Each structure stands twice: as C-alpha cells, then as structure tokens.
C-alpha cells in the first residue's frame, strides 16, 4: 500500500503560499449529493481536477483560519463508491471526513455503518461529521431522530445542497476539525505509513547499491 500512496497527487503547499494544508474526504453511497454539496460550498472559488487514474475528483480551496492561510484538499469519490468500498489510497493522510446520506433513501442511511467501519479501518482517529442531505424535499424529516451519529458520538447536520441550508456551516466545521486534528494528533496509521515508506525507500536504495556493485564487477572483469 505504501508504494501505491507514494504516487498519489498532492497539492503543492508552497505554490499556494499556504501556512497549513489539510485533506478532507467525503463518503457515502452514490447519488446522495456529495459532489453537489462540495460545489455548493465552493461555488466559484474552486478548481475541480478530474483524476480518472485514481477515480476521484480533487477540489482545491484556500481559506483563512485564525489569520493563517489554509490550503484545503477536498477529495470526492467520482463514482468509485458504487462498488461499496474505496481504495485504501483514498483515505491516505486524510485529516477529516464528511459522511453523507440521502434522507429520501433509507438504504443510504443504513449503509453509513459500512462506510464508517471502513473509514475506521484506515483512519481510526480522524474527526468525522454526518450529514443528512436533501432536506429541501421534506422539511419534516428534521423532526426525526437519526441515532447513528449519536451512537458514534459524531456531529450531525441537516443540509440541502439545493438551497444551501447549513452547507457552509458543515464545511467550515470540517476544516476547523481537520486543522485541530493535524496540529494535535499523533495518528498511529500515519506513523505506520511513514515507517513503511521509509522501509521501502531503504530497500530500494540497498537494491540500487547492489546493482551498481554488480555492474562495476562486470565492467572490471
């Protein structure tokens, strides 16, 4: 897995003159409105970049938090979620997660359990928000109780990508949570990945050195 994640696209923090950089991922079933929520929040202040090789879309966004410029790397699934699972690289170095379900489709709510289980497999500690989307279709739904978020101790929001209800609030909260996590966490999986990447690099260097020695022997023979 380390070899795969080494080739993932990452934002150039220096290029955007940012003080901090965070990665926020979205999870949920197909057609729950993940992309629409991102686009509603970002409006004209983003540059979507389709990366078909990795089956995802990156949304690059800069903002200011406590006087510092923050570069936010929003990751969208670009349809990969239809397989009911994401590639491990999608979770790599994520600092926060927004989980979305459609209030009109009960199955998308039930499937939150599967998405959350997979999230915690790869990112055990990162903050996560749960979002009930499309409340504009039926405002009465806001009077119902959705126990999944409460059971897991996660923040919960009713939102609408169509009319913008709570969208800015959710994404601002996710950014703040991602920053706090990055600045205060010693995530175990991050340490594991660093060790694996360091191990792979050392093995490659040893292999290259051995090849150079063998080549030198052949040349002097």
Short mmCIF file of C-alpha atoms in Angstrom, two decimals:
data_model
loop_
_atom_site.label_atom_id
_atom_site.label_comp_id
_atom_site.label_asym_id
_atom_site.label_seq_id
_atom_site.Cartn_x
_atom_site.Cartn_y
_atom_site.Cartn_z
CA UNK A 1 0.00 0.00 0.00
CA UNK A 2 2.87 2.33 0.71
CA UNK A 3 4.09 2.04 -2.86
CA UNK A 4 0.65 2.97 -4.16
CA UNK A 5 0.25 6.02 -1.96
CA UNK A 6 3.65 7.41 -2.89
CA UNK A 7 2.31 8.20 -6.37
CA UNK A 8 -0.89 9.92 -5.27
CA UNK A 9 -1.49 13.50 -6.36
CA UNK A 10 -0.81 16.04 -3.64
CA UNK A 11 -1.18 19.79 -3.58
CA UNK A 12 1.90 21.98 -3.68
CA UNK A 13 1.64 23.90 -0.42
CA UNK A 14 4.44 26.31 -1.38
CA UNK A 15 2.81 27.07 -4.73
CA UNK A 16 -0.31 28.32 -2.97
CA UNK A 17 1.70 30.14 -0.28
CA UNK A 18 -0.23 28.37 2.47
CA UNK A 19 0.65 28.13 6.15
CA UNK A 20 -1.25 24.87 6.58
CA UNK A 21 -2.59 22.11 4.34
CA UNK A 22 -5.34 19.59 5.13
CA UNK A 23 -7.12 16.81 3.29
CA UNK A 24 -10.87 16.24 3.76
CA UNK A 25 -12.66 13.26 2.22
CA UNK A 26 -16.35 12.62 1.54
CA UNK A 27 -18.01 9.22 1.98
CA UNK A 28 -21.47 7.87 1.22
CA UNK A 29 -23.48 5.97 -1.37
CA UNK A 30 -23.84 7.07 -4.98
CA UNK A 31 -26.17 9.99 -5.71
CA UNK A 32 -26.51 11.19 -2.11
CA UNK A 33 -25.22 14.60 -3.21
CA UNK A 34 -21.57 14.62 -2.13
CA UNK A 35 -20.33 16.45 -5.22
CA UNK A 36 -23.25 18.89 -5.16
CA UNK A 37 -22.53 19.75 -1.54
CA UNK A 38 -18.90 20.49 -2.34
CA UNK A 39 -19.80 22.61 -5.33
CA UNK A 40 -22.45 24.47 -3.35
CA UNK A 41 -19.90 25.36 -0.68
CA UNK A 42 -17.09 26.24 -3.02
CA UNK A 43 -19.22 27.96 -5.68
CA UNK A 44 -16.79 29.83 -7.97
CA UNK A 45 -13.87 29.68 -5.58
CA UNK A 46 -12.52 26.31 -6.59
CA UNK A 47 -10.76 24.47 -9.39
CA UNK A 48 -12.03 20.90 -9.87
CA UNK A 49 -9.46 18.49 -11.26
CA UNK A 50 -10.67 15.16 -12.62
CA UNK A 51 -8.19 12.39 -11.98
CA UNK A 52 -9.58 9.33 -13.73
CA UNK A 53 -6.47 7.30 -12.94
CA UNK A 54 -7.39 7.43 -9.27
CA UNK A 55 -11.20 7.55 -9.78
CA UNK A 56 -11.59 10.76 -7.83
CA UNK A 57 -12.03 14.49 -8.20
CA UNK A 58 -9.90 16.98 -6.31
CA UNK A 59 -11.29 20.35 -5.28
CA UNK A 60 -8.53 22.78 -4.35
CA UNK A 61 -9.59 25.53 -2.00
CA UNK A 62 -7.84 28.16 0.10
CA UNK A 63 -9.24 29.91 3.14
CA UNK A 64 -8.08 31.83 6.20
CA UNK A 65 -8.36 30.44 9.71
CA UNK A 66 -7.08 32.41 12.72
CA UNK A 67 -5.03 34.64 10.45
CA UNK A 68 -3.32 31.76 8.64
CA UNK A 69 -3.79 30.70 5.03
CA UNK A 70 -5.05 27.13 4.82
CA UNK A 71 -4.94 25.02 1.68
CA UNK A 72 -7.79 22.50 1.71
CA UNK A 73 -7.69 19.43 -0.49
CA UNK A 74 -11.27 18.13 -0.83
CA UNK A 75 -11.48 14.60 -2.25
CA UNK A 76 -14.63 13.35 -3.98
CA UNK A 77 -15.20 9.73 -4.98
CA UNK A 78 -16.14 10.32 -8.63
CA UNK A 79 -18.37 7.24 -8.69
CA UNK A 80 -15.95 4.77 -7.13
CA UNK A 81 -18.36 4.38 -4.18
CA UNK A 82 -20.76 2.38 -6.36
CA UNK A 83 -18.52 -0.59 -5.57
CA UNK A 84 -19.46 -0.11 -1.88
CA UNK A 85 -15.80 0.29 -0.98
CA UNK A 86 -12.99 2.77 -1.54
CA UNK A 87 -9.37 2.14 -2.46
CA UNK A 88 -7.09 2.47 0.61
CA UNK A 89 -5.28 5.35 -1.08
CA UNK A 90 -8.45 7.45 -0.80
CA UNK A 91 -8.03 7.50 2.98
CA UNK A 92 -4.28 8.11 2.96
CA UNK A 93 -3.31 11.17 5.05
CA UNK A 94 -6.91 12.36 5.41
CA UNK A 95 -7.45 14.77 8.30
CA UNK A 96 -11.28 14.77 8.42
CA UNK A 97 -14.28 13.08 6.82
CA UNK A 98 -17.80 14.16 5.85
CA UNK A 99 -20.25 11.24 5.62
CA UNK A 100 -23.40 11.91 3.60
CA UNK A 101 -26.74 10.15 3.24
CA UNK A 102 -29.94 10.99 1.34
CA UNK A 103 -33.00 11.50 3.59
CA UNK A 104 -35.20 10.14 0.77
CA UNK A 105 -33.37 6.81 0.54
CA UNK A 106 -33.27 4.74 3.73
CA UNK A 107 -30.63 2.39 2.39
CA UNK A 108 -28.09 5.23 2.14
CA UNK A 109 -28.59 5.81 5.86
CA UNK A 110 -28.23 2.13 6.71
CA UNK A 111 -25.03 1.94 4.68
CA UNK A 112 -23.39 4.59 6.86
CA UNK A 113 -22.39 1.75 9.17
CA UNK A 114 -20.37 0.11 6.39
CA UNK A 115 -18.71 3.36 5.36
CA UNK A 116 -17.84 4.21 8.94
CA UNK A 117 -16.36 0.76 9.56
CA UNK A 118 -14.15 1.11 6.50
CA UNK A 119 -13.13 4.64 7.48
CA UNK A 120 -12.00 3.49 10.91
CA UNK A 121 -10.05 0.62 9.39
CA UNK A 122 -7.75 3.08 7.64
CA UNK A 123 -8.17 6.26 9.70
CA UNK A 124 -9.03 5.26 13.28
CA UNK A 125 -8.78 8.71 14.83
CA UNK A 126 -9.74 11.42 12.34
CA UNK A 127 -12.82 13.56 13.08
CA UNK A 128 -15.96 12.75 11.12
CA UNK A 129 -19.26 14.58 10.54
CA UNK A 130 -22.55 13.00 9.48
CA UNK A 131 -24.74 14.91 7.02
CA UNK A 132 -28.40 14.32 6.14
CA UNK A 133 -28.79 15.82 2.66
CA UNK A 134 -31.80 16.88 0.54
CA UNK A 135 -33.95 18.13 3.42
CA UNK A 136 -35.48 20.62 0.99
CA UNK A 137 -37.53 17.68 -0.34
CA UNK A 138 -39.19 17.15 3.04
CA UNK A 139 -38.53 19.56 5.91
CA UNK A 140 -40.49 17.32 8.30
CA UNK A 141 -37.54 14.96 8.30
CA UNK A 142 -35.67 17.42 10.54
CA UNK A 143 -38.03 16.39 13.35
CA UNK A 144 -36.89 12.77 13.16
CA UNK A 145 -34.10 11.19 15.17
CA UNK A 146 -31.16 9.60 13.39
CA UNK A 147 -29.31 7.62 16.03
CA UNK A 148 -26.24 6.57 14.05
CA UNK A 149 -24.33 9.81 14.66
CA UNK A 150 -25.35 9.94 18.32
CA UNK A 151 -24.31 6.32 18.84
CA UNK A 152 -20.86 7.01 17.37
CA UNK A 153 -20.51 10.38 19.08
CA UNK A 154 -20.31 12.29 15.78
CA UNK A 155 -21.56 15.79 14.90
CA UNK A 156 -24.77 15.66 12.86
CA UNK A 157 -26.26 18.19 10.43
CA UNK A 158 -29.37 18.52 8.27
CA UNK A 159 -28.36 20.13 4.98
CA UNK A 160 -29.55 20.90 1.48
CA UNK A 161 -27.23 21.19 -1.49
CA UNK A 162 -30.18 22.62 -3.42
CA UNK A 163 -30.92 25.65 -1.23
CA UNK A 164 -27.67 25.82 0.74
CA UNK A 165 -29.05 25.10 4.21
CA UNK A 166 -26.16 24.50 6.66
CA UNK A 167 -23.71 23.73 3.83
CA UNK A 168 -21.21 26.45 4.72
CA UNK A 169 -21.51 25.57 8.41
CA UNK A 170 -20.68 21.91 7.75
CA UNK A 171 -17.63 22.57 5.61
CA UNK A 172 -16.29 25.28 7.91
CA UNK A 173 -16.64 22.88 10.82
CA UNK A 174 -14.88 20.13 8.87
CA UNK A 175 -11.97 22.47 8.06
CA UNK A 176 -11.57 23.50 11.70
CA UNK A 177 -11.75 19.88 12.85
CA UNK A 178 -9.17 18.82 10.25
CA UNK A 179 -6.77 21.56 11.35
CA UNK A 180 -7.19 20.70 15.01
CA UNK A 181 -6.59 17.03 14.29
CA UNK A 182 -3.46 17.70 12.24
CA UNK A 183 -1.98 20.02 14.86
CA UNK A 184 -2.73 17.85 17.89
CA UNK A 185 -2.72 14.28 16.70
CA UNK A 186 -0.15 11.51 16.71
CA UNK A 187 -2.17 9.23 14.47
CA UNK A 188 -0.97 5.64 14.65
CA UNK A 189 -1.69 4.93 10.98
CA UNK A 190 0.33 7.98 9.93
CA UNK A 191 3.30 6.63 11.86
CA UNK A 192 2.85 3.18 10.32
CA UNK A 193 2.72 4.65 6.81
CA UNK A 194 5.85 6.72 7.44
CA UNK A 195 7.72 3.64 8.63
CA UNK A 196 6.55 1.59 5.63
CA UNK A 197 7.53 4.33 3.19
CA UNK A 198 10.91 4.71 4.89
CA UNK A 199 11.41 0.93 4.78
CA UNK A 200 10.51 0.77 1.07
CA UNK A 201 12.88 3.65 0.31
CA UNK A 202 15.75 1.99 2.17
CA UNK A 203 15.16 -1.32 0.38
CA UNK A 204 15.18 0.49 -2.96
CA UNK A 205 18.43 2.27 -2.09
CA UNK A 206 20.03 -1.02 -0.99
CA UNK A 207 18.85 -2.67 -4.22
CA UNK A 208 20.25 0.17 -6.35
CA UNK A 209 23.56 0.00 -4.48
CA UNK A 210 23.76 -3.77 -5.03
CA UNK A 211 23.06 -3.34 -8.76
CA UNK A 212 25.80 -0.72 -9.00
CA UNK A 213 28.28 -3.10 -7.35
CA UNK A 214 27.33 -5.93 -9.70
CA UNK A 215 27.67 -3.63 -12.72
CA UNK A 216 31.09 -2.48 -11.55
CA UNK A 217 32.26 -6.09 -11.16
CA UNK A 218 31.14 -6.91 -14.70
CA UNK A 219 32.90 -3.86 -16.11
CA UNK A 220 36.19 -4.76 -14.41
CA UNK A 221 36.01 -8.46 -15.25
#
